[in-house]
């Protein structure tokens, strides 16, 4: 079942924290809400769940206007960062909680609890208490509890941010599997972690200061971002101020070939190139500069090269003989790998 925000605005004490959000999550789609802390992601989720009332605009679930419905009548499952399990209840009792509240018959509760624990890989832990589980296991129980009511949509608010890095990557795989097993359940997944968004989401909605900045598939936003904020938030990006020329752009008098998509000659703009698409040595679109920093990252070296007062990052395959700090080097990138963005401040 889909979710639709129709110009939803939320304000606290007259302070707008979600500004006219228009966004549609298709039935069965995983939509990531990605953005820095304070950008309004949780507020958007709470508006869907019914925990916060929009100052204006409407929220639809499967075409039904639910703006005036109380949370428990919306058929929503929600998982938050802190596992929020009841410490005095066993795992199965925690998972049964929402069903009991809905006065589901006993036999059906038993069956649905078993099903939800099976789905989340927690079938063997039904009689334990939360304190006898690891953080990752507790979060699985929280997910099982959200699923037990057979929600029409599942809302997840930074569900992995309390877990350590290794657990997080395992849980990401688990969530992707869960989505394959529940293809009809739409998911709205709030995160400030680009890896989670790129890995899990069918589409990503990028939030910046209460507003939706961009929305698209991970590939679209990564390959062809339309603004500097999105470019730097979805994957690392080199963002360099340039001037549009007839065949591309100019950077400190150097001509670079680029599709400028009809931008006016002489206009100021921002050149965006992903660090892994910048090569070391001679090539098309040559950028001469001075090495300021080198980081060895195992499979790659990251070079920070000063080009006309701007730092350009290049991720290159591990170098046998890396340049020294202060060396003059050439960087280059293929004309197809550069994206022209409007001029503006980067937030990277
Ligand atoms: N209950 C509240 N009362 C007042 N301000 C709030 C409340 N909840 C959130 N805010 C403010 O709204 C803004 C957006 O918050 P939130 O939606 O939680 O952002 P995010 O989830 O992206 O970090 C923040 O500036 C936050 O301080
Ligand atoms: Mg939040």
CSV table of C-alpha atoms and ligand atoms in Angstrom, one decimal:
chain,number,residue,atom,x,y,z
A,1,UNK,CA,0.0,0.0,0.0
A,2,UNK,CA,1.4,3.4,-1.0
A,3,UNK,CA,2.1,6.5,1.0
A,4,UNK,CA,1.5,10.0,-0.2
A,5,UNK,CA,2.5,13.3,1.3
A,6,UNK,CA,0.4,16.1,-0.2
A,7,UNK,CA,2.1,19.4,0.6
A,8,UNK,CA,2.6,18.4,4.2
A,9,UNK,CA,3.9,21.1,6.5
A,10,UNK,CA,4.7,20.6,10.2
A,11,UNK,CA,5.6,23.4,12.6
A,12,UNK,CA,6.5,23.5,16.3
A,13,UNK,CA,5.7,26.7,18.0
A,14,UNK,CA,5.4,28.4,14.6
A,15,UNK,CA,8.8,27.0,13.6
A,16,UNK,CA,8.4,25.1,10.3
A,17,UNK,CA,10.4,21.9,10.5
A,18,UNK,CA,8.8,20.2,7.5
A,19,UNK,CA,8.0,22.5,4.6
A,20,UNK,CA,5.3,21.5,2.0
A,21,UNK,CA,6.5,18.0,1.5
A,22,UNK,CA,5.2,16.3,-1.7
A,23,UNK,CA,6.3,12.7,-1.9
A,24,UNK,CA,4.8,9.5,-3.1
A,25,UNK,CA,5.9,6.0,-2.0
A,26,UNK,CA,4.6,3.4,-4.4
A,27,UNK,CA,3.0,0.2,-3.1
A,28,UNK,CA,5.8,-2.2,-2.2
A,29,UNK,CA,8.5,0.4,-2.6
A,30,UNK,CA,11.3,1.0,-0.2
A,31,UNK,CA,11.9,4.8,0.0
A,32,UNK,CA,14.8,6.1,2.0
A,33,UNK,CA,14.5,9.5,3.6
A,34,UNK,CA,18.1,10.6,3.7
A,35,UNK,CA,19.4,13.8,5.2
A,36,UNK,CA,21.5,15.3,8.0
A,37,UNK,CA,20.3,15.5,11.6
A,38,UNK,CA,17.5,18.0,12.1
A,39,UNK,CA,16.4,18.1,8.4
A,40,UNK,CA,12.9,16.9,9.3
A,41,UNK,CA,13.1,13.1,8.5
A,42,UNK,CA,11.6,11.9,11.8
A,43,UNK,CA,8.9,14.5,11.6
A,44,UNK,CA,7.9,13.3,8.2
A,45,UNK,CA,7.7,9.7,9.6
A,46,UNK,CA,5.7,10.8,12.6
A,47,UNK,CA,3.2,12.6,10.3
A,48,UNK,CA,2.6,9.3,8.5
A,49,UNK,CA,2.3,7.4,11.8
A,50,UNK,CA,-0.1,10.0,13.2
A,51,UNK,CA,2.0,11.1,16.1
A,52,UNK,CA,2.2,14.7,14.8
A,53,UNK,CA,-0.5,16.7,13.1
A,54,UNK,CA,0.4,18.7,10.0
A,55,UNK,CA,-0.3,22.4,10.1
A,56,UNK,CA,-1.4,22.0,6.5
A,57,UNK,CA,-1.4,19.3,3.8
A,58,UNK,CA,-2.8,15.7,3.8
A,59,UNK,CA,-1.3,12.3,4.3
A,60,UNK,CA,-2.7,9.4,2.3
A,61,UNK,CA,-2.3,5.6,2.8
A,62,UNK,CA,-3.3,3.5,-0.2
A,63,UNK,CA,-5.4,6.4,-1.5
A,64,UNK,CA,-7.2,6.9,1.8
A,65,UNK,CA,-6.8,10.3,3.5
A,66,UNK,CA,-5.6,9.3,7.0
A,67,UNK,CA,-4.7,12.8,8.2
A,68,UNK,CA,-7.5,12.8,10.8
A,69,UNK,CA,-7.1,9.1,11.8
A,70,UNK,CA,-5.5,8.3,15.2
A,71,UNK,CA,-2.2,6.3,14.9
A,72,UNK,CA,-3.8,2.9,15.9
A,73,UNK,CA,-6.3,3.1,13.1
A,74,UNK,CA,-3.6,3.6,10.4
A,75,UNK,CA,-2.3,0.0,10.2
A,76,UNK,CA,1.3,1.0,10.4
A,77,UNK,CA,4.3,-0.8,11.8
A,78,UNK,CA,7.0,1.3,13.2
A,79,UNK,CA,10.6,0.6,14.3
A,80,UNK,CA,12.8,3.2,16.0
A,81,UNK,CA,16.4,3.5,16.8
A,82,UNK,CA,16.2,2.6,20.5
A,83,UNK,CA,14.6,-0.9,20.5
A,84,UNK,CA,11.8,0.2,22.7
A,85,UNK,CA,11.0,-3.3,23.9
A,86,UNK,CA,9.2,-3.8,27.2
A,87,UNK,CA,11.9,-5.1,29.5
A,88,UNK,CA,9.6,-7.1,31.7
A,89,UNK,CA,7.9,-9.0,28.8
A,90,UNK,CA,9.3,-12.0,27.1
A,91,UNK,CA,10.2,-11.8,23.4
A,92,UNK,CA,6.9,-13.5,22.3
A,93,UNK,CA,4.9,-11.2,24.6
A,94,UNK,CA,6.6,-8.2,23.2
A,95,UNK,CA,5.8,-9.3,19.6
A,96,UNK,CA,2.2,-10.1,20.7
A,97,UNK,CA,1.7,-6.7,22.2
A,98,UNK,CA,0.1,-4.9,19.3
A,99,UNK,CA,-2.1,-7.9,18.5
A,100,UNK,CA,-3.4,-8.1,22.1
A,101,UNK,CA,-4.1,-4.4,22.0
A,102,UNK,CA,-6.2,-5.0,18.9
A,103,UNK,CA,-8.0,-7.9,20.6
A,104,UNK,CA,-6.8,-10.5,18.1
A,105,UNK,CA,-8.0,-14.0,19.0
A,106,UNK,CA,-5.5,-16.1,21.0
A,107,UNK,CA,-4.9,-18.7,18.4
A,108,UNK,CA,-4.2,-16.2,15.7
A,109,UNK,CA,-1.8,-14.3,18.0
A,110,UNK,CA,0.2,-17.4,18.5
A,111,UNK,CA,0.4,-18.1,14.8
A,112,UNK,CA,1.3,-14.5,13.9
A,113,UNK,CA,4.0,-14.2,16.6
A,114,UNK,CA,5.6,-17.4,15.4
A,115,UNK,CA,5.4,-16.2,11.8
A,116,UNK,CA,7.0,-12.8,12.7
A,117,UNK,CA,9.8,-14.4,14.8
A,118,UNK,CA,10.4,-16.8,11.9
A,119,UNK,CA,10.7,-13.9,9.4
A,120,UNK,CA,13.2,-12.1,11.5
A,121,UNK,CA,15.3,-15.2,12.4
A,122,UNK,CA,14.3,-15.0,16.1
A,123,UNK,CA,12.2,-18.2,16.3
A,124,UNK,CA,14.5,-19.8,18.9
A,125,UNK,CA,14.3,-16.8,21.3
A,126,UNK,CA,10.6,-16.6,22.0
A,127,UNK,CA,10.9,-17.2,25.8
A,128,UNK,CA,13.8,-14.9,26.5
A,129,UNK,CA,13.7,-11.5,28.0
A,130,UNK,CA,15.1,-8.5,26.1
A,131,UNK,CA,18.1,-8.2,28.6
A,132,UNK,CA,19.2,-11.7,27.5
A,133,UNK,CA,19.5,-10.6,23.8
A,134,UNK,CA,22.2,-8.6,22.0
A,135,UNK,CA,21.4,-5.2,20.5
A,136,UNK,CA,21.0,-6.7,17.0
A,137,UNK,CA,18.7,-9.4,18.3
A,138,UNK,CA,16.6,-6.8,20.2
A,139,UNK,CA,16.2,-4.8,17.0
A,140,UNK,CA,15.0,-8.0,15.2
A,141,UNK,CA,12.4,-8.5,17.9
A,142,UNK,CA,11.3,-4.8,17.5
A,143,UNK,CA,11.0,-5.5,13.7
A,144,UNK,CA,9.0,-8.7,14.4
A,145,UNK,CA,6.7,-6.8,16.7
A,146,UNK,CA,6.1,-4.2,14.0
A,147,UNK,CA,5.4,-6.9,11.4
A,148,UNK,CA,3.1,-9.0,13.6
A,149,UNK,CA,0.2,-6.7,13.1
A,150,UNK,CA,0.6,-7.2,9.3
A,151,UNK,CA,1.1,-3.5,8.7
A,152,UNK,CA,0.2,-2.0,5.4
A,153,UNK,CA,3.3,0.1,5.6
A,154,UNK,CA,6.5,-0.2,7.7
A,155,UNK,CA,8.2,2.9,9.0
A,156,UNK,CA,11.8,2.6,10.1
A,157,UNK,CA,13.6,5.5,11.9
A,158,UNK,CA,17.3,4.9,11.9
A,159,UNK,CA,16.8,1.3,12.9
A,160,UNK,CA,20.4,0.4,12.7
A,161,UNK,CA,22.1,3.4,14.2
A,162,UNK,CA,22.5,2.0,17.7
A,163,UNK,CA,24.3,-1.1,16.3
A,164,UNK,CA,28.0,-1.4,15.7
A,165,UNK,CA,29.3,-1.4,12.1
A,166,UNK,CA,29.6,-5.1,11.7
A,167,UNK,CA,26.1,-5.8,13.0
A,168,UNK,CA,24.8,-3.0,10.9
A,169,UNK,CA,26.0,-4.5,7.6
A,170,UNK,CA,24.5,-7.9,8.6
A,171,UNK,CA,21.1,-6.3,9.5
A,172,UNK,CA,21.1,-4.4,6.1
A,173,UNK,CA,21.3,-7.7,4.3
A,174,UNK,CA,18.5,-9.0,6.6
A,175,UNK,CA,16.3,-6.0,5.9
A,176,UNK,CA,16.8,-6.5,2.1
A,177,UNK,CA,15.8,-10.1,2.5
A,178,UNK,CA,12.8,-9.2,4.6
A,179,UNK,CA,11.6,-6.8,1.9
A,180,UNK,CA,11.9,-9.6,-0.7
A,181,UNK,CA,9.7,-11.8,1.5
A,182,UNK,CA,7.2,-9.0,2.0
A,183,UNK,CA,7.0,-7.5,-1.4
A,184,UNK,CA,3.7,-5.8,-0.8
A,185,UNK,CA,4.7,-3.8,2.2
A,186,UNK,CA,5.9,-0.3,1.5
A,187,UNK,CA,8.7,0.9,3.6
A,188,UNK,CA,9.7,4.4,4.5
A,189,UNK,CA,13.3,4.2,5.9
A,190,UNK,CA,14.8,7.2,7.6
A,191,UNK,CA,18.6,7.4,7.8
A,192,UNK,CA,21.5,9.8,7.7
A,193,UNK,CA,23.7,7.0,6.3
A,194,UNK,CA,24.2,7.1,2.6
A,195,UNK,CA,25.3,3.4,2.5
A,196,UNK,CA,22.0,2.3,4.0
A,197,UNK,CA,20.1,4.4,1.6
A,198,UNK,CA,22.0,3.3,-1.5
A,199,UNK,CA,21.9,-0.4,-0.4
A,200,UNK,CA,18.2,-0.7,0.6
A,201,UNK,CA,16.2,1.8,-1.2
A,202,UNK,CA,14.4,1.7,-4.5
A,203,UNK,CA,14.3,5.4,-4.4
A,204,UNK,CA,15.9,8.0,-2.1
A,205,UNK,CA,14.3,11.3,-1.0
A,206,UNK,CA,17.0,13.7,0.1
A,207,UNK,CA,16.0,16.1,2.9
A,208,UNK,CA,17.8,19.4,3.6
A,209,UNK,CA,16.6,21.9,6.2
A,210,UNK,CA,12.9,20.9,6.3
A,211,UNK,CA,12.7,20.6,2.5
A,212,UNK,CA,12.8,17.8,-0.1
A,213,UNK,CA,15.9,18.5,-2.2
A,214,UNK,CA,15.8,15.7,-4.7
A,215,UNK,CA,14.2,12.3,-5.2
A,216,UNK,CA,15.3,9.5,-7.5
A,217,UNK,CA,16.7,6.1,-7.7
A,218,UNK,CA,20.1,5.6,-6.0
A,219,UNK,CA,21.7,5.4,-9.5
A,220,UNK,CA,20.1,8.6,-10.7
A,221,UNK,CA,21.1,10.6,-7.6
A,222,UNK,CA,24.6,9.1,-7.7
A,223,UNK,CA,25.3,9.4,-11.4
A,224,UNK,CA,23.3,12.5,-12.3
A,225,UNK,CA,22.7,14.6,-9.2
A,226,UNK,CA,20.9,17.9,-9.8
A,227,UNK,CA,22.3,19.9,-7.0
A,228,UNK,CA,25.5,20.1,-4.9
A,229,UNK,CA,23.9,19.1,-1.6
A,230,UNK,CA,22.5,15.9,-3.1
A,231,UNK,CA,25.8,15.2,-4.9
A,232,UNK,CA,27.8,15.4,-1.7
A,233,UNK,CA,25.3,13.7,0.5
A,234,UNK,CA,24.8,10.7,-1.8
A,235,UNK,CA,28.4,9.5,-2.2
A,236,UNK,CA,31.5,11.7,-2.0
A,237,UNK,CA,31.9,14.3,-4.6
A,238,UNK,CA,34.4,16.8,-5.9
A,239,UNK,CA,32.5,20.1,-6.3
A,240,UNK,CA,34.6,22.8,-8.0
A,241,UNK,CA,33.4,26.2,-9.1
A,242,UNK,CA,33.8,26.7,-12.8
A,243,UNK,CA,32.7,29.0,-15.7
A,244,UNK,CA,30.7,27.6,-18.6
A,245,UNK,CA,32.4,27.8,-22.0
A,246,UNK,CA,31.3,26.9,-25.5
A,247,UNK,CA,32.4,23.2,-25.3
A,248,UNK,CA,32.5,22.7,-21.5
A,249,UNK,CA,33.8,24.6,-18.6
A,250,UNK,CA,36.9,26.5,-17.7
A,251,UNK,CA,38.8,26.1,-14.4
A,252,UNK,CA,41.6,28.5,-13.8
A,253,UNK,CA,42.1,29.0,-17.6
A,254,UNK,CA,42.1,25.3,-18.3
A,255,UNK,CA,39.4,24.1,-20.7
A,256,UNK,CA,37.5,21.0,-19.7
A,257,UNK,CA,35.2,19.2,-22.0
A,258,UNK,CA,31.8,18.5,-20.6
A,259,UNK,CA,28.1,18.3,-21.5
A,260,UNK,CA,26.8,21.6,-20.3
A,261,UNK,CA,23.2,20.9,-21.3
A,262,UNK,CA,22.7,24.3,-22.8
A,263,UNK,CA,24.0,26.3,-19.8
A,264,UNK,CA,24.7,29.9,-20.8
A,265,UNK,CA,28.3,30.6,-21.8
A,266,UNK,CA,30.0,32.7,-19.2
A,267,UNK,CA,27.7,31.5,-16.4
A,268,UNK,CA,29.2,30.3,-13.1
A,269,UNK,CA,28.5,26.7,-12.3
A,270,UNK,CA,29.8,23.8,-10.2
A,271,UNK,CA,31.6,20.9,-11.7
A,272,UNK,CA,30.8,17.6,-9.9
A,273,UNK,CA,33.1,14.5,-10.4
A,274,UNK,CA,33.1,11.4,-8.2
A,275,UNK,CA,36.5,10.7,-6.6
A,276,UNK,CA,36.7,7.2,-8.1
A,277,UNK,CA,36.2,8.6,-11.6
A,278,UNK,CA,39.3,10.9,-11.3
A,279,UNK,CA,42.4,9.3,-12.6
A,280,UNK,CA,46.1,10.0,-11.9
A,281,UNK,CA,48.3,10.9,-14.9
A,282,UNK,CA,47.7,12.3,-18.3
A,283,UNK,CA,44.3,12.0,-19.9
A,284,UNK,CA,41.4,13.9,-21.2
A,285,UNK,CA,40.3,16.9,-19.1
A,286,UNK,CA,43.7,17.3,-17.4
A,287,UNK,CA,43.8,18.9,-14.0
A,288,UNK,CA,47.4,19.8,-12.9
A,289,UNK,CA,47.9,20.3,-9.2
A,290,UNK,CA,49.9,19.7,-6.1
A,291,UNK,CA,49.6,16.7,-3.8
A,292,UNK,CA,48.5,17.9,-0.3
A,293,UNK,CA,47.6,14.6,1.3
A,294,UNK,CA,47.6,10.9,0.6
A,295,UNK,CA,45.6,8.2,2.4
A,296,UNK,CA,46.2,4.5,1.9
A,297,UNK,CA,42.8,2.7,2.1
A,298,UNK,CA,43.9,-0.8,1.4
A,299,UNK,CA,42.6,-1.4,-2.1
A,300,UNK,CA,42.9,2.3,-3.1
A,301,UNK,CA,44.9,5.4,-2.4
A,302,UNK,CA,43.0,8.6,-1.9
A,303,UNK,CA,44.9,11.6,-3.1
A,304,UNK,CA,44.0,15.2,-2.1
A,305,UNK,CA,45.3,17.4,-4.9
A,306,UNK,CA,45.2,21.2,-4.8
A,307,UNK,CA,44.1,22.4,-8.2
A,308,UNK,CA,43.8,26.2,-8.5
A,309,UNK,CA,43.1,26.6,-4.8
A,310,UNK,CA,40.5,23.8,-4.7
A,311,UNK,CA,41.0,20.4,-3.3
A,312,UNK,CA,40.2,17.6,-5.7
A,313,UNK,CA,40.0,14.0,-4.4
A,314,UNK,CA,41.0,11.1,-6.5
A,315,UNK,CA,40.5,7.5,-5.4
A,316,UNK,CA,42.9,5.4,-7.5
A,317,UNK,CA,43.9,1.8,-7.3
A,318,UNK,CA,46.6,1.2,-4.8
A,319,UNK,CA,49.8,2.8,-6.1
A,320,UNK,CA,53.1,0.9,-6.0
A,321,UNK,CA,55.0,4.2,-5.9
A,322,UNK,CA,52.7,6.9,-4.6
A,323,UNK,CA,53.7,10.5,-5.1
A,324,UNK,CA,55.1,12.5,-2.3
A,325,UNK,CA,53.4,15.4,-0.6
A,326,UNK,CA,54.2,18.6,-2.5
A,327,UNK,CA,54.7,16.7,-5.8
A,328,UNK,CA,53.1,18.2,-8.9
A,329,UNK,CA,50.8,15.7,-10.6
A,330,UNK,CA,48.2,15.5,-13.3
A,331,UNK,CA,44.7,14.3,-12.6
A,332,UNK,CA,42.1,13.7,-15.3
A,333,UNK,CA,38.5,12.6,-15.8
A,334,UNK,CA,36.4,11.5,-18.8
A,335,UNK,CA,34.1,14.2,-20.2
A,336,UNK,CA,31.2,11.8,-19.6
A,337,UNK,CA,32.0,11.5,-15.9
A,338,UNK,CA,31.6,15.2,-15.1
A,339,UNK,CA,28.2,16.6,-14.2
A,340,UNK,CA,27.5,20.3,-14.4
A,341,UNK,CA,25.5,21.6,-11.4
A,342,UNK,CA,24.2,25.1,-10.6
A,343,UNK,CA,26.6,27.3,-8.8
A,344,UNK,CA,26.2,27.3,-5.1
A,345,UNK,CA,27.7,26.5,-1.7
A,346,UNK,CA,28.5,22.9,-1.1
A,347,UNK,CA,27.6,21.3,2.2
A,348,UNK,CA,30.0,18.4,1.8
B,1,LIG,N1,8.6,17.9,19.6
B,1,LIG,C1,9.3,18.9,19.1
B,1,LIG,N2,9.2,20.2,19.6
B,1,LIG,C2,10.0,21.1,19.0
B,1,LIG,N3,10.8,21.0,18.0
B,1,LIG,C3,11.0,19.7,17.5
B,1,LIG,C4,10.2,18.6,18.0
B,1,LIG,N4,10.6,17.5,17.3
B,1,LIG,C5,11.5,17.9,16.4
B,1,LIG,N5,11.8,19.2,16.5
B,1,LIG,C6,12.7,20.0,15.7
B,1,LIG,O1,12.3,19.8,14.4
B,1,LIG,C7,13.5,19.7,13.5
B,1,LIG,C8,13.4,18.5,12.7
B,1,LIG,O2,13.6,17.4,13.6
B,1,LIG,P1,13.5,15.9,13.1
B,1,LIG,O3,12.4,15.7,12.2
B,1,LIG,O4,13.6,15.0,14.3
B,1,LIG,O5,14.9,15.8,12.3
B,1,LIG,P2,15.7,14.5,11.8
B,1,LIG,O6,14.9,13.3,12.1
B,1,LIG,O7,16.0,14.7,10.3
B,1,LIG,O8,17.0,14.6,12.6
B,1,LIG,C9,14.7,19.9,14.4
B,1,LIG,O9,15.1,21.2,14.4
B,1,LIG,C10,14.1,19.5,15.8
B,1,LIG,O10,14.8,20.2,16.8
B,2,LIG,MG1,15.4,11.7,13.3
